[in-house]
Amino acid sequence: MSDNVAADQLRLFIERIERLEEEKKGTSDDIKDVYLEAKANGYDTKTMRAIVRLRRLEKNARDEADALMETYRTALGLD
């Protein structure tokens, strides 16, 4: 009996994951559409993606990344 219950529980987990994967794909498609719309309006999507990544970071991590980038740019004469 417990094998049957375990199999049912496993099936439910798999089905939930499959539904979430499908939702994730839909969300990814929506994000892609927004970037395409922004590009059509003249925005640089590469820069927009970088900004989105930066905004995900907490302020202290973002400040640290900015400081390190500035250090590297200066060392390479890119300022």
Short mmCIF file of N, CA and C in Angstrom, two decimals, residues 3 8 16 18 20 24-25 27 34 36 39 42 45 47 50 55 58 60 62-63 75:
data_model
loop_
_atom_site.label_atom_id
_atom_site.label_comp_id
_atom_site.label_asym_id
_atom_site.label_seq_id
_atom_site.Cartn_x
_atom_site.Cartn_y
_atom_site.Cartn_z
N ASP A 3 3.79 1.69 -1.27
CA ASP A 3 4.37 1.90 -2.60
C ASP A 3 3.40 2.64 -3.50
N ASP A 8 1.80 7.67 -6.09
CA ASP A 8 0.82 8.74 -6.30
C ASP A 8 1.42 10.09 -5.94
N ARG A 16 3.02 18.73 -10.87
CA ARG A 16 3.18 20.13 -10.44
C ARG A 16 4.38 20.78 -11.12
N GLU A 18 5.70 19.93 -13.96
CA GLU A 18 5.38 20.13 -15.37
C GLU A 18 4.52 21.38 -15.58
N LEU A 20 4.41 24.03 -13.60
CA LEU A 20 5.26 25.19 -13.33
C LEU A 20 6.23 25.46 -14.48
N LYS A 24 6.51 28.81 -16.56
CA LYS A 24 7.81 29.47 -16.72
C LYS A 24 8.07 29.77 -18.19
N LYS A 25 7.74 28.83 -19.06
CA LYS A 25 7.92 29.04 -20.50
C LYS A 25 7.06 30.21 -20.97
N THR A 27 6.02 32.72 -19.17
CA THR A 27 6.60 33.94 -18.63
C THR A 27 7.84 34.34 -19.43
N VAL A 34 8.49 41.63 -24.36
CA VAL A 34 8.74 42.98 -23.82
C VAL A 34 10.07 43.51 -24.34
N LEU A 36 11.53 42.66 -27.14
CA LEU A 36 11.33 42.96 -28.56
C LEU A 36 10.61 44.29 -28.75
N LYS A 39 13.06 47.05 -27.97
CA LYS A 39 14.00 47.20 -29.08
C LYS A 39 13.34 47.94 -30.24
N GLY A 42 13.52 51.55 -29.91
CA GLY A 42 14.83 52.17 -29.91
C GLY A 42 15.69 51.94 -28.69
N THR A 45 18.55 46.55 -25.75
CA THR A 45 18.10 45.47 -24.86
C THR A 45 19.25 44.83 -24.09
N THR A 47 21.73 46.43 -22.75
CA THR A 47 21.88 47.30 -21.58
C THR A 47 20.71 47.11 -20.62
N ALA A 50 21.29 44.08 -18.57
CA ALA A 50 22.30 44.34 -17.54
C ALA A 50 21.69 45.08 -16.36
N ARG A 55 19.53 45.26 -10.79
CA ARG A 55 18.43 45.56 -9.88
C ARG A 55 18.05 44.36 -9.01
N GLU A 58 21.19 43.07 -4.15
CA GLU A 58 20.99 43.99 -3.03
C GLU A 58 21.97 45.14 -3.18
N ASN A 60 24.26 46.59 -1.35
CA ASN A 60 25.68 46.42 -1.02
C ASN A 60 26.38 45.54 -2.06
N ARG A 62 25.49 45.34 -5.23
CA ARG A 62 25.55 46.19 -6.43
C ARG A 62 26.69 47.20 -6.29
N ASP A 63 26.81 47.81 -5.11
CA ASP A 63 27.90 48.77 -4.88
C ASP A 63 29.26 48.09 -5.01
N ALA A 75 42.19 50.13 -14.28
CA ALA A 75 43.41 49.34 -14.50
C ALA A 75 43.67 49.12 -15.99
#
